[in-house]
Amino acid sequence: MLFFTQCFGAVLDLIHLRFQHYKAKRVFSAAGQLVCVVNPTHSLKYAPTRCAAAQASTEQGIPPPCHHHEAVHDPQLVPCTCPLFSCPWEGHLEVVVSHLRQTHRINILQGAEIVFLATDMHLPAPTDWIIMHSCLGHQFLLVLRKQEKYEGHPQFFATMMLIGTPTQADNFTYRLELNRNQRRLKWEATPRSILECVDSVISDGDCLVLNTSLAQLFSDNGSLAIGIAITTSKVHSSEAEM
Amino acid sequence: MLFFTQCFGAVLDLIHLRFQHYKAKRVFSAAGQLVCVVNPTHSLKYAPTRCAAAQASTEQGIPPPCHHHEAVHDPQLVPCTCPLFSCPWEGHLEVVVSHLRQTHRINILQGAEIVFLATDMHLPAPTDWIIMHSCLGHQFLLVLRKQEKYEGHPQFFATMMLIGTPTQADNFTYRLELNRNQRRLKWEATPRSILECVDSVISDGDCLVLNTSLAQLFSDNGSLAIGIAITTSKVHSSEAEM
């Protein structure tokens, strides 16, 4: 009887741990790789009041307007590049990262190769999963978005943006990899600069695109693991061969 | 003057060569890789009369019915697996390849790694590009299909089927790779058996899926090059890591 009581206690502990797992962004290491659990923006707390209207419009299915070029008066200043809110902040490129961390509570991770584990994939579109990634002396923003480009047919779009200029972005290649159920999907590209609009990258479809059925095949218990690697650019050798 | 006349002659020759290029399936070798030029089914000539109705329905946007399980009476016999026509033929699995070659004029290529060069990507959906691929002692059918899953939004779907049983198919892994404009997209999976319906694989989206905008980025002069490689299956080592 004592054995069963202990088992029941252990199960309760596991359920509690599982609950904690879904409550916060967590980082842990699995088989030498840094795994970052990223919750959707529906779980994002402490959103600044000035962003509430934009957040509400996002939740109603209206993406926040892309107003990068409208807001800049001083060419030295860049607008807030957070894809979640149409935030009125503007500042120098060097302080964008601290603004994203402090105001928008976007986490930052170190490491050349990480695993981005997006939870609650079943949540309705539009939903975003966002993390910053510090690597090779630069910071990158990884955006996974669930969006209905065609009404009633949500798709997942994943892209990586450099928090830097387009010229700096040309020096890098990023790779996103999904691997599960005897299927593997890899996307490699040059990151776009954060000065370009993430919304237009996604609407152009120039990123990793997944239909819901394929996302389900790659998901485990409602979470999607995306392996991320960033390298300095080199000419794709096999391009010439093809 | 003579120089201009010669130039004009050379241009005419080039146009003629280009025309020839679009008229037939061609195979050539580039940098050690076998490149196979595959025209869409709109150019397919000599279609058997008995398939005319099915072809007409395909051209009108109605995919031919998937009637594999209906037509088989003798369990030793399999129906025609050609994705283009709802053909009444049935026979043993061993003679499917010769039926596809002789009746449906589908070409067959040898080699572990080939490049499938699909022409005329701009043609309206539904359109198919089909080739057979002989490798590792088996024959595979590669199907690239342009289809409108969502009205007004054509997409490209690519998959590989083994001309064999599902148990035999489990022994292989196929890879499709697109590589151009500093972007690379790779899809790896276990091929499905030809006894399953190619239409259902595509409607499930369990294959390489490309939006039109991405297909254009990977295209060169209206042709899409897909690198194909087939290997015997092994456990995806990095799956456990993720």
GROMACS .gro file of C-alpha atoms in nm, chain A residues 30-31 33 115 149-150 153-155 157 170 177-190 192 203-209 211 213-214 217-218 225-227 236-242, chain B residues 30-31 33 35 115 149-150 153 155 157 170 177-190 192 203-209 211 213-214 217-218 225-227 236-242:
model
   96
   30ALA     CA    1   2.023   1.741  -2.372
   31ALA     CA    2   2.299   1.528  -2.525
   33GLN     CA    3   2.282   2.058  -2.706
  115VAL     CA    4   1.733   2.358  -2.999
  149LYS     CA    5  -0.234   3.302  -4.507
  150TYR     CA    6  -0.528   3.112  -4.654
  153HIS     CA    7  -0.555   2.683  -4.315
  154PRO     CA    8  -0.295   2.789  -4.056
  155GLN     CA    9   0.070   2.741  -4.148
  157PHE     CA   10   0.667   3.015  -4.071
  170ASP     CA   11   2.524   3.880  -4.558
  177GLU     CA   12   1.628   2.162  -3.889
  178LEU     CA   13   1.332   1.945  -3.799
  179ASN     CA   14   1.393   1.577  -3.740
  180ARG     CA   15   1.133   1.328  -3.623
  181ASN     CA   16   0.926   1.027  -3.731
  182GLN     CA   17   1.182   0.927  -3.997
  183ARG     CA   18   1.147   1.263  -4.166
  184ARG     CA   19   1.396   1.545  -4.180
  185LEU     CA   20   1.349   1.897  -4.313
  186LYS     CA   21   1.635   2.146  -4.336
  187TRP     CA   22   1.623   2.512  -4.438
  188GLU     CA   23   1.942   2.713  -4.491
  189ALA     CA   24   1.955   3.079  -4.586
  190THR     CA   25   2.123   3.410  -4.524
  192ARG     CA   26   1.766   3.906  -4.310
  203SER     CA   27   0.424   3.706  -4.620
  204ASP     CA   28   0.674   3.652  -4.905
  205GLY     CA   29   0.717   3.294  -4.778
  206ASP     CA   30   1.097   3.332  -4.800
  207CYS     CA   31   1.149   3.119  -4.489
  208LEU     CA   32   1.084   2.770  -4.357
  209VAL     CA   33   0.715   2.699  -4.421
  211ASN     CA   34   0.167   2.298  -4.320
  213SER     CA   35  -0.011   1.825  -4.096
  214LEU     CA   36   0.367   1.830  -4.140
  217LEU     CA   37   0.440   1.488  -3.780
  218PHE     CA   38   0.743   1.678  -3.647
  225ALA     CA   39   1.181   2.111  -3.169
  226ILE     CA   40   1.377   2.320  -3.422
  227GLY     CA   41   1.754   2.272  -3.431
  236HIS     CA   42   2.727   2.693  -5.134
  237SER     CA   43   2.966   2.458  -5.312
  238SER     CA   44   2.701   2.221  -5.442
  239GLU     CA   45   2.509   2.512  -5.598
  240ALA     CA   46   2.752   2.518  -5.889
  241GLU     CA   47   2.724   2.141  -5.923
  242MET     CA   48   2.349   2.155  -5.971
  272ALA     CA   49   2.683   1.818  -6.536
  273ALA     CA   50   2.980   1.815  -6.296
  275GLN     CA   51   2.579   1.441  -6.178
  277VAL     CA   52   2.071   1.575  -6.498
  357VAL     CA   53   1.915   1.594  -6.071
  391LYS     CA   54  -0.500   2.298  -5.230
  392TYR     CA   55  -0.628   2.645  -5.146
  395HIS     CA   56  -0.282   2.955  -5.438
  397GLN     CA   57   0.172   2.489  -5.440
  399PHE     CA   58   0.445   1.890  -5.386
  412ASP     CA   59   1.092   0.085  -4.517
  419GLU     CA   60   1.733   1.897  -5.225
  420LEU     CA   61   1.684   2.244  -5.368
  421ASN     CA   62   1.982   2.478  -5.373
  422ARG     CA   63   1.987   2.824  -5.529
  423ASN     CA   64   2.005   3.195  -5.449
  424GLN     CA   65   2.182   3.133  -5.116
  425ARG     CA   66   1.895   2.918  -4.996
  426ARG     CA   67   1.889   2.543  -4.945
  427LEU     CA   68   1.593   2.321  -4.865
  428LYS     CA   69   1.631   1.950  -4.792
  429TRP     CA   70   1.359   1.691  -4.734
  430GLU     CA   71   1.444   1.338  -4.618
  431ALA     CA   72   1.192   1.062  -4.559
  432THR     CA   73   1.115   0.697  -4.609
  434ARG     CA   74   0.596   0.530  -4.955
  445SER     CA   75  -0.319   1.577  -4.990
  446ASP     CA   76  -0.178   1.485  -4.645
  447GLY     CA   77   0.116   1.716  -4.720
  448ASP     CA   78   0.358   1.444  -4.604
  449CYS     CA   79   0.615   1.542  -4.868
  450LEU     CA   80   0.827   1.835  -4.978
  451VAL     CA   81   0.592   2.133  -5.008
  453ASN     CA   82   0.485   2.780  -5.207
  455SER     CA   83   0.719   3.232  -5.421
  456LEU     CA   84   0.976   2.989  -5.281
  459LEU     CA   85   1.345   3.164  -5.574
  460PHE     CA   86   1.474   2.813  -5.641
  467ALA     CA   87   1.633   2.154  -6.027
  468ILE     CA   88   1.574   1.896  -5.754
  469GLY     CA   89   1.871   1.689  -5.640
  478HIS     CA   90   1.851   0.907  -3.789
  479SER     CA   91   2.126   0.951  -3.533
  480SER     CA   92   2.048   1.313  -3.451
  481GLU     CA   93   1.681   1.231  -3.385
  482ALA     CA   94   1.774   1.095  -3.043
  483GLU     CA   95   1.985   1.403  -2.973
  484MET     CA   96   1.697   1.639  -3.029
   0.00000   0.00000   0.00000
